Short mmCIF file of C-alpha atoms and ligand atoms in Angstrom, two decimals:
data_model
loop_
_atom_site.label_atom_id
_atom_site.label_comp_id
_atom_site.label_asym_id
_atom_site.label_seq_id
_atom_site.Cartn_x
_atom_site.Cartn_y
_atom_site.Cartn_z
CA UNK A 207 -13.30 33.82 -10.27
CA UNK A 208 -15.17 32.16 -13.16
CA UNK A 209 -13.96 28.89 -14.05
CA UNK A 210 -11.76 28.39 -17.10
CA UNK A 211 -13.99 26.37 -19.56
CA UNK A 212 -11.95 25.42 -22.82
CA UNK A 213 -13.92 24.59 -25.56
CA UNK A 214 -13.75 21.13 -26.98
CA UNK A 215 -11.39 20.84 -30.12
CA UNK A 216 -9.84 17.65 -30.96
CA UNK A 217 -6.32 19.36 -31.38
CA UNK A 218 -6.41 20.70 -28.47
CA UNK A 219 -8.00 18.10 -26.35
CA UNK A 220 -6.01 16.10 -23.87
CA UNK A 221 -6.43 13.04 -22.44
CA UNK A 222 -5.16 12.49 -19.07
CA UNK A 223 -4.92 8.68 -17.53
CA UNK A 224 -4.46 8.50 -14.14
CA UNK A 225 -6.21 11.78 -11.95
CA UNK A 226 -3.61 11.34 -8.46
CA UNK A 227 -0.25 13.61 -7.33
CA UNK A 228 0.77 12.94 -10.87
CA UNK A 229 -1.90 13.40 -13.51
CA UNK A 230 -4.10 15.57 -11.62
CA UNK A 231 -1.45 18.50 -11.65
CA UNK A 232 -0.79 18.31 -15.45
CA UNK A 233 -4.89 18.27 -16.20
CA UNK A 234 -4.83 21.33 -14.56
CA UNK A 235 -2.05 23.38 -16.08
CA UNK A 236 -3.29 22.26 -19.90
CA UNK A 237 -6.70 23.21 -19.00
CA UNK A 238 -5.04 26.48 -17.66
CA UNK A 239 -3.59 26.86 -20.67
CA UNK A 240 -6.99 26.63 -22.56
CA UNK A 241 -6.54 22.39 -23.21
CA UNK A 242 -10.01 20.40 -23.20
CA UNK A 243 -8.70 18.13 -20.34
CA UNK A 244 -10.90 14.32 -20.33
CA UNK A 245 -9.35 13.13 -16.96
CA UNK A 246 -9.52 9.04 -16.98
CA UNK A 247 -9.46 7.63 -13.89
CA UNK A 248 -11.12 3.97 -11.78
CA UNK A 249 -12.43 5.74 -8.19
CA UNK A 250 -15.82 6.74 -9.45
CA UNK A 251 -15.97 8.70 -6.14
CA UNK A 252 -12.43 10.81 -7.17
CA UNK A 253 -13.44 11.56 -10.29
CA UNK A 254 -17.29 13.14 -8.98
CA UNK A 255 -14.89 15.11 -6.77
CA UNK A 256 -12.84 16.26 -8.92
CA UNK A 257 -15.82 17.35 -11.72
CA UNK A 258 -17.12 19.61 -8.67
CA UNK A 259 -13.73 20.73 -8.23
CA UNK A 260 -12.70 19.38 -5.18
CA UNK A 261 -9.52 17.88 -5.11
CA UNK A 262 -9.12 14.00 -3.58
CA UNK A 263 -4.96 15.13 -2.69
CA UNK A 264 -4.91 17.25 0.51
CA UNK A 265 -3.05 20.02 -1.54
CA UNK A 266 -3.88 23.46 -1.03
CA UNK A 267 -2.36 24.32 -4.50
CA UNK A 268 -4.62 21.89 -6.02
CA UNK A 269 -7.49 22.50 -4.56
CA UNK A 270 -7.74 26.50 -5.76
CA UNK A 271 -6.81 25.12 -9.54
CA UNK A 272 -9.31 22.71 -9.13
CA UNK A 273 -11.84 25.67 -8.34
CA UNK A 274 -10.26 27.38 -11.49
CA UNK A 275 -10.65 25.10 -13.94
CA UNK A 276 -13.23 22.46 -15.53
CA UNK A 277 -11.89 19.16 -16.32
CA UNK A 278 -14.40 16.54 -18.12
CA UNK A 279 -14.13 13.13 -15.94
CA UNK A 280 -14.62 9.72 -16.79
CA UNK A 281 -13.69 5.83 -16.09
CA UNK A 282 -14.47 5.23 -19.72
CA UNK A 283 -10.82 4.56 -21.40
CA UNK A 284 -12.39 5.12 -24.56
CA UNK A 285 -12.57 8.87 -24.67
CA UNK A 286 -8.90 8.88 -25.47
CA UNK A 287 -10.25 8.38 -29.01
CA UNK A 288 -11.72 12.24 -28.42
CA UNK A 289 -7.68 13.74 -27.90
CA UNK A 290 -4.54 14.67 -29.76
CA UNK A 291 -2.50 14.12 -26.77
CA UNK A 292 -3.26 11.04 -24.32
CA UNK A 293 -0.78 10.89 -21.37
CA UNK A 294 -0.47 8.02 -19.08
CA UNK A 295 0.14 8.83 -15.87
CA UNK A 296 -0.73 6.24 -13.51
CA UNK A 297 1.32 4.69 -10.34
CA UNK A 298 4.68 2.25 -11.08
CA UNK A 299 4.86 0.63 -7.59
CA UNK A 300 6.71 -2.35 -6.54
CA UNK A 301 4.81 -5.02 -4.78
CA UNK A 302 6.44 -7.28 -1.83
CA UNK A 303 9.33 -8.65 -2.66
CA UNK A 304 10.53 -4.76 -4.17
CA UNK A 305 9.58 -6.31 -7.90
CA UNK A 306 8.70 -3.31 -10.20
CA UNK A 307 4.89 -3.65 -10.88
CA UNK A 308 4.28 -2.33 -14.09
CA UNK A 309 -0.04 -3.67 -14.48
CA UNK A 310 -1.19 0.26 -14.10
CA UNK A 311 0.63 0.88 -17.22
CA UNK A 312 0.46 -2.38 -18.95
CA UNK A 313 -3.60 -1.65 -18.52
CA UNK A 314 -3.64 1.79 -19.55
CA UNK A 315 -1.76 0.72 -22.55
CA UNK A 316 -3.83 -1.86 -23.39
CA UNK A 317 -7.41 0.35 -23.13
CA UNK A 318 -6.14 2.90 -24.98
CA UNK A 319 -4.84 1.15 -27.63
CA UNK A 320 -8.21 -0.39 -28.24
CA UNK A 321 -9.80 3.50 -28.87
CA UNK A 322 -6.29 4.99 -30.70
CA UNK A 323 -6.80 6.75 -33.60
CA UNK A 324 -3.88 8.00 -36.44
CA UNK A 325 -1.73 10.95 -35.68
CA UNK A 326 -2.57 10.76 -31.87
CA UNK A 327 0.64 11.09 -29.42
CA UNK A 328 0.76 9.49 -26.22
CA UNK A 329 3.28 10.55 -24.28
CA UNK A 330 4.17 8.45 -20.46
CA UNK A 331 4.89 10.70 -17.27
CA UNK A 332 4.62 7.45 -15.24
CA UNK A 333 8.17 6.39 -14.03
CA UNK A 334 9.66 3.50 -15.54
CA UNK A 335 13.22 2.06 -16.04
CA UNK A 336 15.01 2.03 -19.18
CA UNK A 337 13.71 0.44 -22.26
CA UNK A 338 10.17 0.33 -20.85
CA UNK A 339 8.20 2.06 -23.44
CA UNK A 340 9.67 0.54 -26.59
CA UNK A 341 9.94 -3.14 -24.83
CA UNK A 342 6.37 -2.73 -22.57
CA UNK A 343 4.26 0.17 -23.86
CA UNK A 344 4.74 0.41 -27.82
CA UNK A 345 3.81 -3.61 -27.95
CA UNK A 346 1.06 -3.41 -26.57
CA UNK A 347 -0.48 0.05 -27.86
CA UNK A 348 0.25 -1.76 -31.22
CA UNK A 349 -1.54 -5.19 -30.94
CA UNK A 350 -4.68 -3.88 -29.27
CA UNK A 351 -4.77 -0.76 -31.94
CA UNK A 352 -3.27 -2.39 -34.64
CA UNK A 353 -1.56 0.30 -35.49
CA UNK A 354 2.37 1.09 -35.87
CA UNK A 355 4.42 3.20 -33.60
CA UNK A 356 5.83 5.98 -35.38
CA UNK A 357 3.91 5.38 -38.59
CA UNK A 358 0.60 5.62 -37.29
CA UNK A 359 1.09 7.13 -34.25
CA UNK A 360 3.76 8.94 -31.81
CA UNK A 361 5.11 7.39 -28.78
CA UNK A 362 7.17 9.52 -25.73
CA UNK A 363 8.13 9.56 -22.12
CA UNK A 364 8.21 12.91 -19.91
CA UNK A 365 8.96 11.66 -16.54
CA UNK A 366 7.23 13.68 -13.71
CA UNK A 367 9.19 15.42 -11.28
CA UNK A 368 6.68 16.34 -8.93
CA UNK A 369 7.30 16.86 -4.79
CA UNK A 370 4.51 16.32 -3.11
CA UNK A 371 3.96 19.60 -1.35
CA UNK A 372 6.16 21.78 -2.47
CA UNK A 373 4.48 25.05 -3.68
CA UNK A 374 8.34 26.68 -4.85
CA UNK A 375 8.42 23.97 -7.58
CA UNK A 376 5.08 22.86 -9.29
CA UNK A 377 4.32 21.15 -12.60
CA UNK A 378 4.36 24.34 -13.79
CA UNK A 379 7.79 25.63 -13.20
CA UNK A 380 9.76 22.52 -13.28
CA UNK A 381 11.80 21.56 -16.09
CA UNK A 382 11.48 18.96 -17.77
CA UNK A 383 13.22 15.79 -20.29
CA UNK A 384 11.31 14.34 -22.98
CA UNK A 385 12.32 11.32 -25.47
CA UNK A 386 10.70 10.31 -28.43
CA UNK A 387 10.20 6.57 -30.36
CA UNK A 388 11.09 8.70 -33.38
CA UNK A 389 12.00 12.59 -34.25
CA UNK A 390 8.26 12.77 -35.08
CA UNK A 391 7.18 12.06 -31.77
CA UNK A 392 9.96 14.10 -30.27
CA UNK A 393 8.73 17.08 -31.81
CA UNK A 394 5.30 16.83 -31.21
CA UNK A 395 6.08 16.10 -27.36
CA UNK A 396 8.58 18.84 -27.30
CA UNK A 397 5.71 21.20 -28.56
CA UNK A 398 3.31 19.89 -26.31
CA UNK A 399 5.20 20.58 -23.02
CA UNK A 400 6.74 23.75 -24.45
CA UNK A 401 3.22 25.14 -24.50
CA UNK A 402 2.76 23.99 -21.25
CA UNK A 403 5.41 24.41 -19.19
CA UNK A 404 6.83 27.71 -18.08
CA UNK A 405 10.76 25.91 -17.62
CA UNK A 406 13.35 24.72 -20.15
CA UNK A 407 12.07 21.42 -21.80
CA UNK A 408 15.55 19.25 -23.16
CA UNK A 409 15.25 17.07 -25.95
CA UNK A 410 17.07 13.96 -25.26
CA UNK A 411 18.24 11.56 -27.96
CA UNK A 412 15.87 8.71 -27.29
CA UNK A 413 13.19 7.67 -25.09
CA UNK A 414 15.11 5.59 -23.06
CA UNK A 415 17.71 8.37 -22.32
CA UNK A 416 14.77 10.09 -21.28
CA UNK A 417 13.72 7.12 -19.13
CA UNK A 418 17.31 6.81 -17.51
CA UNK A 419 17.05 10.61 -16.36
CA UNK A 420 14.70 9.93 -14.06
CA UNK A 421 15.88 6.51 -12.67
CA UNK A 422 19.28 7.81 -12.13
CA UNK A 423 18.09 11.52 -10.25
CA UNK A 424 16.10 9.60 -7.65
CA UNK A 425 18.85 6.84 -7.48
CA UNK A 426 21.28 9.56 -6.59
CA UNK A 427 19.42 10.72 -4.22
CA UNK A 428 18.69 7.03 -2.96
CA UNK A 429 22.43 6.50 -2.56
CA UNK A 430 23.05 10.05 -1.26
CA UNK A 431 20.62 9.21 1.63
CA UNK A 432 22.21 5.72 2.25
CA UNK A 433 25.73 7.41 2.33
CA UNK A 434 24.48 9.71 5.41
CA UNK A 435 22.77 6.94 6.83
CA UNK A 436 25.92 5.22 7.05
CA UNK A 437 27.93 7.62 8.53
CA UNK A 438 25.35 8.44 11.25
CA UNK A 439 25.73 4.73 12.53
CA UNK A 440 29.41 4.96 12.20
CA UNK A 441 29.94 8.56 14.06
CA UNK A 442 27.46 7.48 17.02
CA UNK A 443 29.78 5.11 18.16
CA UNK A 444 32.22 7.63 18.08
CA UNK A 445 30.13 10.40 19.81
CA UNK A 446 30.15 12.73 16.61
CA UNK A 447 26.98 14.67 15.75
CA UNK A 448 26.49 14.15 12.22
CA UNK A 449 24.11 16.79 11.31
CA UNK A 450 26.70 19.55 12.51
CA UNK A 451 29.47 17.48 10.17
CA UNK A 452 27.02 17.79 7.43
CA UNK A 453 26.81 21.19 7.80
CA UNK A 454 30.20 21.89 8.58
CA UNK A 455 30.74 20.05 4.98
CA UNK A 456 28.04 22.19 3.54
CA UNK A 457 30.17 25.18 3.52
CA UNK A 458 31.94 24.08 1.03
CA UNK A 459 30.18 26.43 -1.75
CA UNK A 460 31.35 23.19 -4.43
CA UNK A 461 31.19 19.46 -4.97
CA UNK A 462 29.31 18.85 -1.64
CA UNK A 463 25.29 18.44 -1.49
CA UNK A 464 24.08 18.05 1.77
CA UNK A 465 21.99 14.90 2.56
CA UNK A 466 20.33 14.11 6.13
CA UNK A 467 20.08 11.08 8.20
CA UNK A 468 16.18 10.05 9.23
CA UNK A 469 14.87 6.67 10.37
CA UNK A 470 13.66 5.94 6.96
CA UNK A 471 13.16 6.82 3.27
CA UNK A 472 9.85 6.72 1.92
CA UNK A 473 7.74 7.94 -0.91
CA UNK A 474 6.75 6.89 -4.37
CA UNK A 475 9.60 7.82 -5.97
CA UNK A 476 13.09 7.81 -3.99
CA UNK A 477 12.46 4.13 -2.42
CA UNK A 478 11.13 2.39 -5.27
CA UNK A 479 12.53 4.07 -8.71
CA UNK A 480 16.42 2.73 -7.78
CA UNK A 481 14.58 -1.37 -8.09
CA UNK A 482 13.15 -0.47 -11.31
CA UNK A 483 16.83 0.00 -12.78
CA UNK A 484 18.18 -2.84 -10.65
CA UNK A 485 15.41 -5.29 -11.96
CA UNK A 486 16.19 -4.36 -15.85
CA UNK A 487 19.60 -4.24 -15.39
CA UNK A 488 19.42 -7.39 -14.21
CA UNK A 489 17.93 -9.06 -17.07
CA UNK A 490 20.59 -7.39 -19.25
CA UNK A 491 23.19 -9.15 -16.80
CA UNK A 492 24.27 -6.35 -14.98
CA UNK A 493 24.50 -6.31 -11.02
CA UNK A 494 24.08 -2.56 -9.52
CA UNK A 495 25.27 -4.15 -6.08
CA UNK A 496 25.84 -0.44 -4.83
CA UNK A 497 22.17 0.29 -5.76
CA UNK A 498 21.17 -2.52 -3.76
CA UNK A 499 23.60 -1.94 -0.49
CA UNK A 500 22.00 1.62 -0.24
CA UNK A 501 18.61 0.41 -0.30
CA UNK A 502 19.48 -2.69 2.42
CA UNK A 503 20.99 0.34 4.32
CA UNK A 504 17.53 2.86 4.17
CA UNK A 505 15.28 -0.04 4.60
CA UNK A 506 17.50 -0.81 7.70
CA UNK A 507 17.03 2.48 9.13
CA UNK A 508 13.36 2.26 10.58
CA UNK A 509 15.00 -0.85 12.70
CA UNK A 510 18.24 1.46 13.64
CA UNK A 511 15.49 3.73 15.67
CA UNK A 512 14.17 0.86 17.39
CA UNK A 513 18.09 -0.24 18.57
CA UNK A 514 18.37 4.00 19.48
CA UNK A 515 15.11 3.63 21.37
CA UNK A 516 16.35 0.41 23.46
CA UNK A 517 19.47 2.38 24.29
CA UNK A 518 17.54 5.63 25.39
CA UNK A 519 15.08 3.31 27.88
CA UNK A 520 18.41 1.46 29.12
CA UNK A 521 19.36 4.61 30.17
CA UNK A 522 16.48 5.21 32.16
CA UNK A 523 16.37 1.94 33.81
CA UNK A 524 13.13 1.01 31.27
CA UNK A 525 12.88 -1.83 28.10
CA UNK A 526 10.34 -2.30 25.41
CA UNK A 527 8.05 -4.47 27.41
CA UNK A 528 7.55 -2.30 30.02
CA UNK A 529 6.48 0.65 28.40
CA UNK A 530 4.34 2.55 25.68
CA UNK A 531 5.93 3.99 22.67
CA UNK A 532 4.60 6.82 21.31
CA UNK A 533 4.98 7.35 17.31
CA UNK A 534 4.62 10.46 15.88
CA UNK A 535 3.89 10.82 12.10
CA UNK A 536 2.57 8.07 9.20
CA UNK A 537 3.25 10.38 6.35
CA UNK A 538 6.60 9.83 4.72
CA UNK A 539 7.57 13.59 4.84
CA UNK A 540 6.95 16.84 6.76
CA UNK A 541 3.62 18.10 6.07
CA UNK A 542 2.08 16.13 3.77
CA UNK A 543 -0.84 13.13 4.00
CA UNK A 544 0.80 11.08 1.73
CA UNK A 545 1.93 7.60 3.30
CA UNK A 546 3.40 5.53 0.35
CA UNK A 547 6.63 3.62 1.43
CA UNK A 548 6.17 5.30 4.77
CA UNK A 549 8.82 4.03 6.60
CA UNK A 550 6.78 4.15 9.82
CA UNK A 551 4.91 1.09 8.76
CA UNK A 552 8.47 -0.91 9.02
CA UNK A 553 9.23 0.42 12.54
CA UNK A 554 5.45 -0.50 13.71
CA UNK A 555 5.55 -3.94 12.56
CA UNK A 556 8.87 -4.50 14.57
CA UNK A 557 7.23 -2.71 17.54
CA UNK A 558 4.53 -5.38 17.13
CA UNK A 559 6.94 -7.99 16.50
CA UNK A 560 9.19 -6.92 19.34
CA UNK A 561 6.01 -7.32 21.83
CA UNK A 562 6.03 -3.28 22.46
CA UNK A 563 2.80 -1.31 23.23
CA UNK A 564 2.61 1.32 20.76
CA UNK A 565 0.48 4.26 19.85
CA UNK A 566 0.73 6.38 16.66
CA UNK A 567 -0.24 9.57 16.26
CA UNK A 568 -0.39 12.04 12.48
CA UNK A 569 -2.41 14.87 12.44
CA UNK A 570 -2.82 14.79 8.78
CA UNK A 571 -3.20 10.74 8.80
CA UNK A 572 -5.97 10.75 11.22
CA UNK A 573 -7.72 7.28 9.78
CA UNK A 574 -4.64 5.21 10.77
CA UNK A 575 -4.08 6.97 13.99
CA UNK A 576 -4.38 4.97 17.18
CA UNK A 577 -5.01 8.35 18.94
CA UNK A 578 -7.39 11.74 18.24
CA UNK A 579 -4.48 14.54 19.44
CA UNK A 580 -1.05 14.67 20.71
CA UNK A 581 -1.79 15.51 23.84
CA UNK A 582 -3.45 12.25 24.20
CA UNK A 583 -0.58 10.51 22.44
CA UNK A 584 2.08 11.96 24.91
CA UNK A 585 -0.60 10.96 28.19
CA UNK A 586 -0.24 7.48 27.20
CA UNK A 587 3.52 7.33 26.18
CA UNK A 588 6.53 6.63 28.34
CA UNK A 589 8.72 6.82 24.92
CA UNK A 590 8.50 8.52 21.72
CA UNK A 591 9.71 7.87 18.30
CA UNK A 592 9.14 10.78 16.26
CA UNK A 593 9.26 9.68 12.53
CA UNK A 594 7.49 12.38 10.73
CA UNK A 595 8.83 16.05 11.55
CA UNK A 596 5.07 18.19 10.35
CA UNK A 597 5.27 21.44 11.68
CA UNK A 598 2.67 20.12 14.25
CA UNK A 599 5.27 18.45 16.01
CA UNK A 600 7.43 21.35 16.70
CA UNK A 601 5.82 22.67 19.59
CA UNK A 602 6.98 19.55 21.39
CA UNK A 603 9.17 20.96 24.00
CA UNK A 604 11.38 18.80 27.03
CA UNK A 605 8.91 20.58 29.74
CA UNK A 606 6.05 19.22 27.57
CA UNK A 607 7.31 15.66 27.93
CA UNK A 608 8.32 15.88 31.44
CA UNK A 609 4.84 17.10 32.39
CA UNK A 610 3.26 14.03 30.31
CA UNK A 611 6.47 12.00 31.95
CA UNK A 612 7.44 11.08 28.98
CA UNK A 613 11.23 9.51 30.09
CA UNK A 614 12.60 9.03 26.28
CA UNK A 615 12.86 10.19 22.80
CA UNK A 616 14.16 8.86 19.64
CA UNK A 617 14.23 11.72 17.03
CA UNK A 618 14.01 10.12 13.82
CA UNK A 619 14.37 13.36 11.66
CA UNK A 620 17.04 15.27 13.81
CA UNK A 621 15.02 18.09 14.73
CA UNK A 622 14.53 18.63 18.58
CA UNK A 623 17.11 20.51 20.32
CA UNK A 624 19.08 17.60 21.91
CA UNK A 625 20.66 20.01 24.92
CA UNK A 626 17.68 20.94 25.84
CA UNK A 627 16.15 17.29 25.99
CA UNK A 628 19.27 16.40 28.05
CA UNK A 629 19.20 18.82 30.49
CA UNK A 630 15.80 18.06 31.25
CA UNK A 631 16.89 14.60 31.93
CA UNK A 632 14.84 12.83 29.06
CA UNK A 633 17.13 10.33 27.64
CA UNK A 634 17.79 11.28 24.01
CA UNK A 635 18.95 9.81 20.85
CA UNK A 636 18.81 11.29 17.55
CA UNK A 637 19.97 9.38 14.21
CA UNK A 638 23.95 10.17 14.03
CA UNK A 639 23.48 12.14 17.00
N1 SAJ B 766 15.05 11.85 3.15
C1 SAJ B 766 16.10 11.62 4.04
N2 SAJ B 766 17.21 12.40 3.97
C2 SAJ B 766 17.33 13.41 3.05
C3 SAJ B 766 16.25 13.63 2.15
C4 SAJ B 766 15.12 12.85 2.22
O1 SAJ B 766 16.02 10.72 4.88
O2 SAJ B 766 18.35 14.10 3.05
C5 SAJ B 766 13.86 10.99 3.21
C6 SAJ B 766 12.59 11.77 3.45
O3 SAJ B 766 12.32 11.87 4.83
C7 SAJ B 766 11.55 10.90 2.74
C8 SAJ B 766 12.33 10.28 1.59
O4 SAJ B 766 13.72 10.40 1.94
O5 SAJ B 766 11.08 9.87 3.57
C9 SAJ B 766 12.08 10.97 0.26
O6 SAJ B 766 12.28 12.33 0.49
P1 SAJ B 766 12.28 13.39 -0.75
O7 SAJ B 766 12.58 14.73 -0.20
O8 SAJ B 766 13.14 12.87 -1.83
O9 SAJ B 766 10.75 13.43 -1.15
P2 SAJ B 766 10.00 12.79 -2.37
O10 SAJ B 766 9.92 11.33 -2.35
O11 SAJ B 766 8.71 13.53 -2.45
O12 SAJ B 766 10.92 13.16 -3.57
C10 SAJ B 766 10.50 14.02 -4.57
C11 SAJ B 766 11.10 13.41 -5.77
N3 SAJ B 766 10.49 13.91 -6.96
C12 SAJ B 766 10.31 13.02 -7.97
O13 SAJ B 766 10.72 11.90 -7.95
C13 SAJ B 766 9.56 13.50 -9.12
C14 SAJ B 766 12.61 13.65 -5.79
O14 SAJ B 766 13.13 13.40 -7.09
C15 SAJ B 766 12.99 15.04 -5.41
O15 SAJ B 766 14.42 15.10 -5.30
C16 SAJ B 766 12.39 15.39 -4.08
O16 SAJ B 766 10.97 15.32 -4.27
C17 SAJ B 766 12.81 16.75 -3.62
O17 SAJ B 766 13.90 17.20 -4.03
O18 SAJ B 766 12.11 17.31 -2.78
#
């Protein structure tokens, strides 16, 4: 299929900062949708890849767009001048200490504002919390452009919604908030993603309502996650498997939506957008203590499988000097290579801290993998930890693990058939099960 080559016209050119799970998706769809798409990224080596149309994301999805259509790349911040639209979507970590790190968009801000030109609109996708684009952003667009918000020049926030992996919901099909500095900006970013996006757009009354949307979605989610976790520490004491509770609530067809325990939360989004709230909230004086228990309680979780994994090898006579754990996934979800805020890195530094022989294993995170296949994961383990549940790691069975002698399990996303594992005398422990 012949690629889709829009011509360059400077209303209808787009300028996309930022080329990873974020931007790279939206380049795509404009220059679908017959946008001139200047992709702006830093890796010189991401952006050859992605001018040949080869994708740097492991994503199927992406990688036959990518074949489909031509996006110009560059590291040079000052083809923005070149667009109508300029949207920054680059990464809003936290670093160490969980302190939101907002230098990817304090940078982009400050390079583009030194190419801006009148009656451009730059619109952020990157997450932030409340009050970041008028107090961060606008200030420094303005000084290095010299221009005025709003007079001279539109500022909005969209904030992505993208899940990594999923192929039901895209940037395509989601739907979306936007928020505007002004009802000028509004408009133009409503019109923007309307010809874009093939879901309802909803205008909300100001940017930072549209900034709030999506700190207070993940945070819900955050919380939601937290609130299982919770209960699965509470109802093992008692003997009560809390996945089957979960379902049984699930039946209720209203005011229930079912959340899972795991042995961790990771991600760029669920495990890190809840401290950008807590952090500006903060400053305005406000304590979300209840944001901050739920995230002591996920972060805790990673160290829960190691106390479920001391119990299962008590049970075989066994402790964690004595033997070789075997981990089993990096990423921080099913079938994906993405490892941000994996919480597997948590439960291997208290391995190591804990003086445990471990070996790791992620067929789709080979580079960090202390072993080339399962099989040779499972030869060298006596216990396994299974963090990651890729489909790869279905076809783990209790006659596969008794032939490797594998004496233990800790299954960290629920998803082995505990009966089974019991009868074959493995000692099992799920999380809240
Ligand atoms: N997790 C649980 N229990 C659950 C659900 C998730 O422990 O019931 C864990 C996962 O294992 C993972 C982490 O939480 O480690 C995050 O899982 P996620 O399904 O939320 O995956 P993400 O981080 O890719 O979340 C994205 C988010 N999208 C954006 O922020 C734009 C999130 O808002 C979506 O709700 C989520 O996809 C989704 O619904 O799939």
């Amino acid at each position: 299929m012949p690629k889709v080559r829009p011509r360059r016209r400077p209303s209808r050119t787009l300028a996309v900062v930022g080329l990873g799970y974020v931007g790279l998706p939206l380049a795509c769809l404009a220059a679908e949708k017959g946008w001139y798409v200047i992709g702006i990224g830093r890796d010189r080596k991401k952006l050859s890849q992605i001018a040949r149309g080869i994708s740097p994301i492991k994503d199927p999805g992406l990688q036959r767009w990518l074949r489909r259509v031509a996006i110009e790349t560059t590291d040079d911040l000052a083809l923005v001048q070149r667009a109508s639209v300029i949207a920054i979507c680059v990464p809003t970590p936290v670093d160490e200490h969980n302190t939101p790190d907002f230098s990817a968009v304090k940078n982009a801000a400050r390079g583009i504002g030194r190419s801006l030109r009148r009656g451009q609109l730059v619109i952020v996708e990157s997450t932030v919390s409340p009050g970041a684009c008028q107090e961060i952003v606008r200030p420094l667009l303005e000084r290095s452009s010299g221009l005025r918000a709003g007079r001279d020049f539109s500022l909005a926030h969209c904030p992505e919604r993208i899940d990594p992996g999923s192929t039901d919901w895209t940037v395509r099909n989601i739907p979306r908030v936007v928020g505007g500095i002004d009802p000028v900006s509004l408009r133009k970013a409503m019109i923007f993603y309307r010809n874009l996006i093939e879901a309802p757009i909803r205008a909300m009354h100001s940017i930072q309502e549209a900034e709030a949307v999506k700190i207070l979605e993940n945070s819900f989610r955050d919380v939601n996650i937290a609130f299982v976790n919770e209960i699965a520490r509470s109802f093992e004491r008692m003997g009560i498997d809390t996945v089957d509770v979960i379902r049984g609530a699930a039946t209720k067809p209203f005011a229930f939506l079912p959340h899972y325990p795991s042995a961790g939360v990771g991600g760029h989004c669920i495990p890190v957008d809840p401290y950008y709230l807590i952090e500006r909230a903060r400053k305005g004086g406000f304590d979300h203590a209840f944001l901050k228990l739920a995230r002591r309680i996920n972060n805790s979780m990673p160290g829960h499988a190691i106390e479920r994994l001391k119990q299962a090898l008590r049970e075989q006579r066994l402790n964690l000097r004595n033997v070789t754990v075997g981990v089993l996934g990096l990423a921080y979800k099913k079938n994906i290579s993405d490892t941000r805020e994996s919480p597997t890195y948590s439960l291997l530094a208290q391995l190591k801290g804990l003086g445990a022989d471990y070996e790791v294993f992620d067929p789709r995170v080979r580079t960090e993998s202390t072993v080339d296949s399962l099989e040779h994961l499972l030869d060298r383990s006596d216990a396994l930890v299974l963090m990651t549940d890729h489909d790869e790691f279905m076809k783990i069975t209790p006659q596969l693990l008794t032939r490797h002698r594998v004496k233990a399990v800790v299954d960290g996303k629920n998803v082995f058939d505990k009966q089974r594992m019991t009868r074959a005398r493995i000692a099992y422990r799920g999380i809240g099960r």
